[in-house]
Tab-separated table of C-alpha atoms and ligand atoms in Angstrom:
chain	number	residue	atom	x	y	z
A	1088	MET	CA	15.441	-20.663	-17.926
A	1089	SER	CA	15.944	-19.799	-14.303
A	1090	ASP	CA	13.937	-16.930	-12.832
A	1091	TYR	CA	17.151	-15.555	-11.347
A	1092	ILE	CA	20.002	-13.756	-13.083
A	1093	LEU	CA	22.394	-12.619	-10.383
A	1094	ALA	CA	20.124	-13.123	-7.364
A	1095	LYS	CA	20.350	-16.254	-5.206
A	1096	GLN	CA	17.171	-18.176	-4.552
A	1097	ASN	CA	18.207	-19.605	-1.173
A	1098	GLY	CA	15.256	-21.977	-0.975
A	1099	ARG	CA	12.656	-19.258	-1.437
A	1100	THR	CA	9.871	-19.043	-4.004
A	1101	ILE	CA	9.875	-15.477	-5.264
A	1102	PRO	CA	7.017	-14.673	-7.667
A	1103	LEU	CA	7.577	-12.367	-10.620
A	1104	GLU	CA	4.727	-10.135	-9.459
A	1105	ASP	CA	3.003	-9.579	-6.133
A	1106	LYS	CA	-0.432	-11.121	-6.639
A	1107	ILE	CA	-2.542	-8.539	-4.773
A	1108	PHE	CA	-0.627	-5.655	-6.335
A	1109	GLY	CA	-1.307	-7.124	-9.802
A	1110	ILE	CA	-5.052	-7.490	-9.163
A	1111	SER	CA	-5.246	-4.024	-7.689
A	1112	SER	CA	-3.592	-2.481	-10.751
A	1113	ARG	CA	-6.078	-4.264	-13.032
A	1114	ALA	CA	-8.903	-2.843	-10.877
A	1115	LYS	CA	-7.426	0.656	-11.226
A	1116	ALA	CA	-7.102	0.232	-15.003
A	1117	MET	CA	-10.761	-0.807	-15.243
A	1118	ILE	CA	-11.819	2.189	-13.129
A	1119	ALA	CA	-9.910	4.483	-15.512
A	1120	GLU	CA	-11.566	2.851	-18.511
A	1121	LYS	CA	-15.157	2.274	-17.340
A	1122	GLY	CA	-15.626	4.498	-14.288
A	1123	ALA	CA	-15.557	3.857	-10.525
A	1124	ASP	CA	-19.259	2.931	-10.392
A	1125	LYS	CA	-18.571	-0.135	-12.560
A	1126	VAL	CA	-15.856	-1.581	-10.322
A	1127	ILE	CA	-15.755	-3.098	-6.824
A	1128	ASN	CA	-12.156	-3.336	-5.618
A	1129	ALA	CA	-12.340	-5.591	-2.561
A	1130	THR	CA	-8.633	-6.426	-2.515
A	1131	ILE	CA	-7.205	-3.634	-0.356
A	1132	GLY	CA	-6.067	-4.368	3.198
A	1133	SER	CA	-6.728	-0.898	4.653
A	1134	LEU	CA	-9.942	0.582	5.983
A	1135	LEU	CA	-11.484	2.847	3.338
A	1136	ASP	CA	-14.613	4.972	3.643
A	1137	ASP	CA	-17.610	4.512	1.367
A	1138	GLU	CA	-16.008	6.810	-1.215
A	1139	GLY	CA	-12.866	4.685	-1.320
A	1140	LYS	CA	-10.680	7.110	0.645
A	1141	LEU	CA	-8.308	5.897	3.364
A	1142	VAL	CA	-9.819	6.324	6.842
A	1143	VAL	CA	-7.408	8.360	8.966
A	1144	LEU	CA	-8.261	9.140	12.602
A	1145	SER	CA	-8.296	12.939	12.839
A	1146	SER	CA	-7.479	12.833	16.560
A	1147	VAL	CA	-4.257	10.976	15.695
A	1148	VAL	CA	-3.434	13.466	12.928
A	1149	ASP	CA	-4.046	16.388	15.321
A	1150	THR	CA	-1.611	14.794	17.775
A	1151	MET	CA	0.961	14.419	15.015
A	1152	LYS	CA	0.682	18.131	14.255
A	1153	THR	CA	1.796	19.010	17.802
A	1154	LEU	CA	5.141	17.204	17.453
A	1155	ASN	CA	8.549	18.865	17.508
A	1156	PRO	CA	11.185	18.037	14.883
A	1157	VAL	CA	13.207	15.919	17.346
A	1158	ASP	CA	10.106	13.773	17.879
A	1159	PHE	CA	10.463	12.363	14.385
A	1160	ALA	CA	13.880	13.389	13.085
A	1161	ASP	CA	15.859	11.807	15.894
A	1162	TYR	CA	16.698	8.123	16.311
A	1163	ALA	CA	14.680	6.220	18.893
A	1164	PRO	CA	16.510	3.697	21.102
A	1165	ILE	CA	16.709	0.256	19.431
A	1166	GLY	CA	13.941	-1.234	21.565
A	1167	GLY	CA	11.774	1.900	21.539
A	1168	THR	CA	11.512	4.971	23.765
A	1169	PRO	CA	10.782	4.222	27.454
A	1170	GLN	CA	7.441	6.077	27.179
A	1171	PHE	CA	6.451	4.045	24.127
A	1172	ARG	CA	7.344	0.741	25.794
A	1173	GLU	CA	4.965	1.574	28.632
A	1174	ALA	CA	2.228	3.063	26.431
A	1175	VAL	CA	2.178	0.147	24.029
A	1176	LYS	CA	1.707	-2.344	26.866
A	1177	LYS	CA	-1.351	-0.391	27.969
A	1178	ALA	CA	-2.593	-0.268	24.372
A	1179	ALA	CA	-2.190	-4.015	23.962
A	1180	PHE	CA	-3.484	-5.132	27.358
A	1181	GLY	CA	-6.345	-2.622	27.814
A	1182	SER	CA	-7.623	-2.727	31.401
A	1183	PHE	CA	-5.949	-6.100	32.061
A	1184	GLN	CA	-2.949	-5.765	34.357
A	1185	PRO	CA	-0.710	-8.782	33.950
A	1186	SER	CA	1.112	-10.127	36.970
A	1187	CYS	CA	3.641	-12.005	34.822
A	1188	PHE	CA	6.881	-10.409	33.548
A	1189	THR	CA	6.241	-8.256	30.525
A	1190	GLU	CA	8.708	-6.492	28.253
A	1191	ALA	CA	7.898	-4.534	25.099
A	1192	VAL	CA	10.272	-4.077	22.166
A	1193	ALA	CA	9.371	-1.632	19.382
A	1194	THR	CA	9.149	-3.091	15.880
A	1195	PRO	CA	8.286	-1.746	12.424
A	1196	GLY	CA	4.636	-2.823	12.511
A	1197	GLY	CA	3.348	-6.220	13.541
A	1198	THR	CA	5.478	-7.600	10.716
A	1199	GLY	CA	8.659	-6.842	12.658
A	1200	ALA	CA	7.306	-8.653	15.704
A	1201	ILE	CA	6.608	-11.750	13.618
A	1202	ARG	CA	10.105	-11.615	12.128
A	1203	ASN	CA	11.908	-11.240	15.449
A	1204	THR	CA	9.849	-13.997	17.079
A	1205	ILE	CA	10.679	-16.492	14.352
A	1206	SER	CA	14.363	-15.540	14.266
A	1207	ASN	CA	14.825	-15.845	18.026
A	1208	TYR	CA	12.591	-18.717	19.096
A	1209	SER	CA	13.037	-21.246	16.292
A	1210	ARG	CA	16.077	-22.837	14.690
A	1211	MET	CA	17.211	-22.790	11.064
A	1212	GLY	CA	15.111	-25.247	9.057
A	1213	ASP	CA	12.313	-25.381	11.659
A	1214	LYS	CA	8.638	-25.489	10.837
A	1215	ILE	CA	6.534	-22.654	12.223
A	1216	LEU	CA	2.951	-23.655	12.926
A	1217	THR	CA	-0.162	-21.742	11.888
A	1218	SER	CA	-3.604	-22.552	10.468
A	1219	ASP	CA	-4.197	-23.534	6.824
A	1220	TRP	CA	-6.025	-20.232	6.254
A	1221	HIS	CA	-3.350	-17.636	7.029
A	1222	TRP	CA	-1.793	-14.330	6.040
A	1223	ALA	CA	0.564	-15.179	3.154
A	1224	PRO	CA	3.518	-13.033	4.368
A	1225	TYR	CA	4.044	-15.547	7.215
A	1226	ASN	CA	5.537	-17.789	4.496
A	1227	THR	CA	7.700	-14.969	3.186
A	1228	ILE	CA	9.032	-14.042	6.613
A	1229	ALA	CA	9.735	-17.675	7.547
A	1230	GLY	CA	11.386	-18.292	4.140
A	1231	GLU	CA	13.611	-15.242	4.487
A	1232	LEU	CA	14.867	-16.696	7.773
A	1233	GLY	CA	15.480	-20.212	6.475
A	1234	ARG	CA	12.332	-21.623	8.138
A	1235	CYS	CA	8.989	-22.630	6.652
A	1236	ILE	CA	5.322	-22.667	7.601
A	1237	ASP	CA	3.442	-25.852	8.470
A	1238	THR	CA	-0.320	-25.867	8.954
A	1239	TYR	CA	-3.317	-27.630	10.523
A	1240	PRO	CA	-6.896	-27.367	9.250
A	1241	MET	CA	-8.391	-24.341	11.018
A	1242	PHE	CA	-11.978	-25.653	11.067
A	1243	ASP	CA	-13.549	-29.050	11.607
A	1244	GLU	CA	-16.513	-30.383	9.639
A	1245	ASN	CA	-18.909	-28.480	11.901
A	1246	GLY	CA	-17.187	-25.161	11.266
A	1247	MET	CA	-15.640	-25.082	14.754
A	1248	PHE	CA	-11.995	-24.208	15.457
A	1249	HIS	CA	-10.221	-27.544	14.962
A	1250	VAL	CA	-8.484	-27.891	18.303
A	1251	ASN	CA	-7.836	-31.612	17.750
A	1252	ALA	CA	-6.021	-30.991	14.477
A	1253	PHE	CA	-4.086	-28.203	16.198
A	1254	GLY	CA	-3.101	-30.560	19.022
A	1255	GLU	CA	-2.022	-33.320	16.656
A	1256	LYS	CA	0.262	-30.972	14.749
A	1257	VAL	CA	1.722	-29.465	17.930
A	1258	ARG	CA	2.570	-32.946	19.222
A	1259	GLU	CA	4.087	-33.971	15.896
A	1260	LEU	CA	6.307	-30.894	15.609
A	1261	ILE	CA	7.455	-30.994	19.206
A	1262	ALA	CA	8.466	-34.624	18.818
A	1263	GLU	CA	10.382	-33.624	15.676
A	1264	GLN	CA	11.960	-30.285	16.690
A	1265	LYS	CA	11.709	-30.138	20.496
A	1266	SER	CA	10.763	-26.474	20.263
A	1267	LEU	CA	7.971	-24.727	18.439
A	1268	VAL	CA	6.774	-21.276	17.408
A	1269	ILE	CA	3.013	-21.088	16.869
A	1270	ILE	CA	1.287	-18.124	15.235
A	1271	LEU	CA	-2.353	-17.544	16.163
A	1272	ASN	CA	-3.886	-14.571	14.390
A	1273	THR	CA	-6.882	-13.582	16.470
A	1274	PRO	CA	-9.277	-11.819	16.907
A	1275	ALA	CA	-10.629	-10.971	13.453
A	1276	HIS	CA	-8.244	-13.298	11.637
A	1277	ASN	CA	-6.919	-12.433	8.191
A	1278	PRO	CA	-8.267	-13.791	5.815
A	1279	THR	CA	-11.345	-15.377	7.452
A	1280	GLY	CA	-12.529	-12.883	10.081
A	1281	TYR	CA	-12.666	-15.661	12.695
A	1282	SER	CA	-11.989	-14.886	16.373
A	1283	LEU	CA	-11.048	-17.648	18.789
A	1284	THR	CA	-13.701	-18.050	21.492
A	1285	LEU	CA	-12.712	-18.470	25.149
A	1286	GLU	CA	-13.512	-22.141	24.721
A	1287	ASP	CA	-11.148	-22.367	21.725
A	1288	TRP	CA	-8.487	-20.677	23.820
A	1289	SER	CA	-8.941	-23.116	26.642
A	1290	GLY	CA	-8.510	-26.021	24.180
A	1291	VAL	CA	-5.368	-24.451	22.685
A	1292	LEU	CA	-3.768	-23.785	26.065
A	1293	ASN	CA	-4.588	-27.271	27.335
A	1294	VAL	CA	-2.744	-28.719	24.343
A	1295	LEU	CA	0.293	-26.557	25.156
A	1296	ARG	CA	0.221	-27.451	28.863
A	1297	GLY	CA	0.097	-31.116	27.875
A	1298	GLU	CA	3.210	-30.743	25.713
A	1299	ALA	CA	5.250	-28.466	28.001
A	1300	GLY	CA	7.013	-31.390	29.725
A	1301	LYS	CA	8.283	-32.746	26.412
A	1302	ALA	CA	9.327	-29.423	24.899
A	1303	GLU	CA	12.376	-27.239	25.279
A	1304	SER	CA	10.299	-24.162	24.483
A	1305	ILE	CA	6.927	-23.292	23.010
A	1306	VAL	CA	6.348	-19.733	21.844
A	1307	LEU	CA	2.793	-18.683	21.187
A	1308	LEU	CA	2.769	-15.591	19.012
A	1309	VAL	CA	-0.618	-13.916	19.144
A	1310	ASP	CA	-0.831	-11.793	16.028
A	1311	ALA	CA	-3.328	-9.209	17.261
A	1312	ALA	CA	-3.136	-6.854	14.259
A	1313	TYR	CA	-6.943	-6.462	14.153
A	1314	ILE	CA	-7.754	-6.585	17.882
A	1315	ASP	CA	-9.244	-3.089	17.985
A	1316	PHE	CA	-11.508	-3.631	14.996
A	1317	ALA	CA	-13.229	-6.825	16.140
A	1318	GLY	CA	-15.722	-5.288	18.574
A	1319	ASP	CA	-15.699	-4.087	22.180
A	1320	GLU	CA	-12.026	-3.684	23.145
A	1321	GLU	CA	-12.413	-5.208	26.604
A	1322	GLU	CA	-14.547	-8.123	25.458
A	1323	TYR	CA	-12.004	-9.072	22.799
A	1324	ARG	CA	-9.168	-8.953	25.342
A	1325	ARG	CA	-10.759	-11.470	27.698
A	1326	PHE	CA	-8.394	-14.225	26.544
A	1327	LEU	CA	-5.320	-12.344	27.797
A	1328	PRO	CA	-5.460	-13.398	31.497
A	1329	GLU	CA	-5.496	-17.045	30.351
A	1330	LEU	CA	-2.030	-16.558	28.847
A	1331	GLU	CA	-0.564	-15.999	32.314
A	1332	LYS	CA	-1.446	-19.446	33.567
A	1333	LEU	CA	1.220	-21.379	31.705
A	1334	PRO	CA	4.427	-23.291	32.515
A	1335	GLU	CA	7.766	-21.456	32.415
A	1336	ASN	CA	8.902	-22.852	29.078
A	1337	ILE	CA	5.809	-21.553	27.277
A	1338	LEU	CA	6.191	-17.945	26.237
A	1339	PRO	CA	3.246	-15.951	24.886
A	1340	ILE	CA	4.256	-12.968	22.748
A	1341	ILE	CA	1.748	-10.388	21.563
A	1342	ALA	CA	2.429	-8.879	18.131
A	1343	TYR	CA	0.749	-5.506	18.426
A	1344	SER	CA	0.391	-3.134	15.477
A	1345	LEU	CA	-0.374	0.573	15.271
A	1346	SER	CA	-1.131	0.253	11.549
A	1347	LYS	CA	-4.873	-0.353	11.830
A	1348	THR	CA	-5.627	0.661	15.421
A	1349	TYR	CA	-4.209	4.190	14.994
A	1350	THR	CA	-4.462	4.328	11.162
A	1351	LEU	CA	-0.678	4.728	11.114
A	1352	TYR	CA	0.042	2.021	8.529
A	1353	GLY	CA	2.811	3.971	6.774
A	1354	THR	CA	4.666	5.042	9.907
A	1355	ARG	CA	5.655	1.395	10.472
A	1356	CYS	CA	5.131	1.055	14.174
A	1357	GLY	CA	4.269	-1.884	16.381
A	1358	ALA	CA	5.665	-3.861	19.248
A	1359	MET	CA	6.330	-7.357	20.475
A	1360	ILE	CA	5.325	-7.854	24.087
A	1361	CYS	CA	6.267	-10.943	26.064
A	1362	MET	CA	4.278	-12.443	28.925
A	1363	ALA	CA	6.978	-14.421	30.725
A	1364	GLN	CA	6.735	-16.514	33.889
A	1365	THR	CA	10.225	-15.483	35.044
A	1366	ALA	CA	12.233	-12.253	35.049
A	1367	GLU	CA	15.117	-14.096	33.349
A	1368	VAL	CA	13.005	-15.147	30.359
A	1369	ALA	CA	11.675	-11.577	30.020
A	1370	ALA	CA	15.189	-10.074	30.188
A	1371	GLU	CA	16.427	-12.561	27.601
A	1372	PHE	CA	13.463	-11.669	25.374
A	1373	ARG	CA	14.455	-8.005	25.416
A	1374	ARG	CA	18.125	-8.750	24.814
A	1375	VAL	CA	17.673	-11.121	21.874
A	1376	CYS	CA	14.905	-9.126	20.197
A	1377	GLU	CA	16.828	-5.871	20.387
A	1378	PHE	CA	19.850	-7.675	18.942
A	1379	SER	CA	17.756	-8.918	15.998
A	1380	SER	CA	16.342	-5.442	15.448
A	1381	ARG	CA	19.868	-4.039	15.283
A	1382	GLY	CA	20.748	-6.577	12.630
A	1383	SER	CA	17.688	-6.008	10.448
A	1384	TRP	CA	16.060	-2.539	10.554
A	1385	SER	CA	18.146	-1.141	13.438
A	1386	ASN	CA	15.868	1.219	15.367
A	1387	SER	CA	12.192	1.633	14.545
A	1388	ALA	CA	10.881	5.034	13.447
A	1389	LYS	CA	10.307	7.409	16.346
A	1390	LEU	CA	7.294	9.300	14.980
A	1391	ALA	CA	4.477	6.922	15.894
A	1392	GLN	CA	6.182	5.998	19.164
A	1393	VAL	CA	5.885	9.622	20.260
A	1394	ILE	CA	2.289	9.861	19.016
A	1395	LEU	CA	1.239	6.803	21.033
A	1396	SER	CA	3.106	8.043	24.109
A	1397	LYS	CA	1.278	11.385	23.887
A	1398	ILE	CA	-2.095	9.698	23.472
A	1399	TYR	CA	-1.539	7.527	26.545
A	1400	ALA	CA	-0.269	10.490	28.593
A	1401	ASP	CA	-3.562	12.321	28.108
A	1402	GLU	CA	-6.739	10.575	29.253
A	1403	LYS	CA	-9.029	12.921	27.343
A	1404	LEU	CA	-7.120	12.451	24.122
A	1405	LEU	CA	-7.118	8.678	24.553
A	1406	LYS	CA	-10.884	8.730	25.006
A	1407	LYS	CA	-11.272	10.844	21.873
A	1408	VAL	CA	-9.121	8.492	19.782
A	1409	ASN	CA	-11.007	5.439	21.059
A	1410	GLU	CA	-14.368	7.055	20.357
A	1411	GLU	CA	-13.364	8.078	16.864
A	1412	ARG	CA	-12.119	4.568	16.106
A	1413	ALA	CA	-15.298	3.035	17.528
A	1414	GLU	CA	-17.370	4.861	14.900
A	1415	TYR	CA	-15.327	3.472	12.038
A	1416	ARG	CA	-15.296	0.065	13.680
A	1417	GLU	CA	-19.089	0.138	13.716
A	1418	MET	CA	-19.060	0.921	9.983
A	1419	LEU	CA	-16.752	-2.052	9.404
A	1420	ILE	CA	-18.861	-4.385	11.542
A	1421	GLN	CA	-21.999	-3.374	9.619
A	1422	ARG	CA	-20.261	-4.185	6.342
A	1423	GLY	CA	-19.231	-7.606	7.620
A	1424	ARG	CA	-22.765	-8.336	8.808
A	1425	ALA	CA	-24.219	-7.212	5.477
A	1426	PHE	CA	-21.820	-9.535	3.646
A	1427	GLU	CA	-22.736	-12.477	5.903
A	1428	GLU	CA	-26.452	-11.811	5.575
A	1429	GLU	CA	-26.335	-11.652	1.773
A	1430	ALA	CA	-24.153	-14.771	1.612
A	1431	ARG	CA	-26.824	-16.601	3.613
A	1432	LYS	CA	-29.562	-15.331	1.300
A	1433	ALA	CA	-27.590	-16.288	-1.812
A	1434	GLY	CA	-26.773	-19.736	-0.398
A	1435	LEU	CA	-23.052	-18.941	-0.605
A	1436	GLU	CA	-20.892	-20.865	1.852
A	1437	ILE	CA	-18.388	-18.680	3.673
A	1438	VAL	CA	-15.627	-19.577	6.122
A	1439	PRO	CA	-16.750	-19.022	9.772
A	1440	PHE	CA	-16.657	-15.259	10.199
A	1441	ASP	CA	-16.779	-13.040	13.253
A	1442	ALA	CA	-15.428	-9.587	12.413
A	1443	GLY	CA	-12.596	-7.628	10.893
A	1444	PHE	CA	-11.214	-6.483	7.582
A	1445	PHE	CA	-11.723	-9.702	5.598
A	1446	ALA	CA	-14.085	-12.588	4.933
A	1447	SER	CA	-13.341	-15.706	2.902
A	1448	ILE	CA	-15.225	-18.066	0.645
A	1449	PRO	CA	-14.037	-21.667	0.293
A	1450	CYS	CA	-13.461	-22.522	-3.360
A	1451	ASP	CA	-11.680	-25.278	-5.318
A	1452	ASN	CA	-10.751	-23.118	-8.311
A	1453	PRO	CA	-10.138	-19.644	-6.858
A	1454	ASP	CA	-7.973	-18.363	-9.739
A	1455	GLU	CA	-10.584	-19.248	-12.337
A	1456	ILE	CA	-13.459	-17.733	-10.346
A	1457	SER	CA	-11.596	-14.534	-9.594
A	1458	ARG	CA	-10.697	-14.109	-13.279
A	1459	LYS	CA	-14.377	-14.482	-14.174
A	1460	LEU	CA	-15.357	-11.958	-11.519
A	1461	GLU	CA	-12.793	-9.442	-12.766
A	1462	LYS	CA	-14.649	-9.385	-16.079
A	1463	GLU	CA	-17.790	-8.420	-14.119
A	1464	GLY	CA	-15.881	-5.621	-12.370
A	1465	LEU	CA	-15.432	-7.439	-9.039
A	1466	PHE	CA	-11.852	-7.708	-7.816
A	1467	ILE	CA	-11.129	-10.074	-4.922
A	1468	VAL	CA	-8.064	-12.096	-3.980
A	1469	PRO	CA	-7.694	-15.785	-4.891
A	1470	LEU	CA	-5.931	-17.738	-2.132
A	1471	ALA	CA	-4.859	-21.369	-1.922
A	1472	LYS	CA	-8.174	-22.504	-0.414
A	1473	GLY	CA	-10.630	-19.886	-1.582
A	1474	LEU	CA	-11.390	-16.251	-2.214
A	1475	ARG	CA	-10.691	-13.328	0.110
A	1476	VAL	CA	-13.044	-10.362	0.200
A	1477	SER	CA	-11.902	-7.152	1.887
A	1478	VAL	CA	-15.034	-5.737	3.511
A	1479	ALA	CA	-12.741	-2.998	4.859
A	1480	SER	CA	-12.257	-1.457	1.446
A	1481	VAL	CA	-15.789	-1.354	0.009
A	1482	SER	CA	-19.127	0.165	1.046
A	1483	GLU	CA	-21.932	-1.738	2.759
A	1484	ALA	CA	-23.879	-1.568	-0.504
A	1485	ALA	CA	-21.007	-3.296	-2.312
A	1486	CYS	CA	-20.744	-5.890	0.491
A	1487	ARG	CA	-24.406	-6.682	-0.198
A	1488	LYS	CA	-23.745	-7.217	-3.907
A	1489	ILE	CA	-20.653	-9.420	-3.726
A	1490	PRO	CA	-22.109	-12.763	-2.451
A	1491	ALA	CA	-24.634	-13.147	-5.295
A	1492	MET	CA	-21.956	-12.263	-7.877
A	1493	VAL	CA	-19.601	-14.899	-6.472
A	1494	LYS	CA	-22.351	-17.494	-6.227
A	1495	LYS	CA	-23.255	-16.883	-9.877
A	1496	ALA	CA	-19.640	-17.145	-11.068
A	1497	MET	CA	-19.232	-20.411	-9.145
A	1498	ALA	CA	-22.418	-21.873	-10.638
A	1499	GLU	CA	-21.558	-21.086	-14.286
B	1288	LIG	N1	-0.688	-9.709	10.687
B	1288	LIG	C1	-1.694	-9.739	9.824
B	1288	LIG	C2	-2.586	-10.918	9.835
B	1288	LIG	C3	-1.899	-8.685	8.928
B	1288	LIG	O1	-2.920	-8.739	8.072
B	1288	LIG	C4	-1.022	-7.585	8.966
B	1288	LIG	C5	-1.194	-6.480	8.019
B	1288	LIG	O2	-1.851	-6.528	7.035
B	1288	LIG	C6	0.016	-7.611	9.915
B	1288	LIG	C7	0.156	-8.688	10.750
B	1288	LIG	C8	1.066	-6.569	10.083
B	1288	LIG	O3	0.877	-5.350	9.609
B	1288	LIG	P1	1.887	-4.184	9.990
B	1288	LIG	O4	3.256	-4.680	9.787
B	1288	LIG	O5	1.520	-3.078	9.086
B	1288	LIG	O6	1.617	-3.855	11.426
């Protein structure tokens, strides 16, 4: 029997249940039955404190409390309020001041930026390129738009970013399609926690420069959803100036999200910011992206746009928000280090990790291992190539326990 009654499949694979949601509900059921101390739920993609409560920056909440009704009840312009457009560029670029042509368009989270990039810079039926380890919704977004995801192996046999495999795939797809959208999720990649080094970046950009003459357009979407949780904000933005030194038909777009950085996940706010070599390409970017917004979610919610604008209009407040985030970031980094250290001690191989919300373990039978672990009270997410552990959602003590439990389940 078909999985569809009245709905049309349109080339998409639509599961009966969202996988992570299903695992998370089983974790909740076990907590209700056996108690929270018997369960480690490392599936959740938000930063939780050691007691399992959502981390919310109080400085951001205090700012929200100063708002007037029109700040959230009113529509924002389709592309975002003028103050937000300026503030979000500063948030994304940090102290770097680009000399290229930049335009920011508000989107509902980083997700909206990914959607609008694919819809405007690829054609129906195109392949969108990303690494084999990647955030699963890329497939959903591409599928919804009549495109699909193609991949290259993210790491070589020495655990280094596989720039040769990347280059091979870029060349293949440009020969096939003439234009290409590439998604690079860095720093603190989901699901591996890897951050491209400056050397990796130089390899990636050399590949693109080499292909520019053969391509109509190459769009490099930098999905920077975790940029403010990787480590020092300035250090992790050092790749940005490199993105300016590219030919005119290569367009870098930054997908910036307020979800994690300002703990405003539910307000659905983000932006897509282009770094164009010409004013014409930047103006076109704004025109086509605003058009797509109109035809999908219309305008983005105003609330978080006003919050960010207020934060960036007040130096003291900005400092306070950054300091508050830095404390939680330190907690997250400690958890990641604890996980890595225990994996080393347990002899558990993990995918090259730098920082962020997640770490991954390569595994040939992830579904089987995760089912076994659920019986032991450990809930993690099976992916195509391994297991994803959310270090963002469990305490450091739990991060120390997980590697040995996984190693044991894999050895049985
Ligand atoms: N990109 C990656 C890799 C993510 O993990 C997420 C959120 O989990 C996003 C983008 C976008 O999130 P949002 O739409 O909430 O900004």
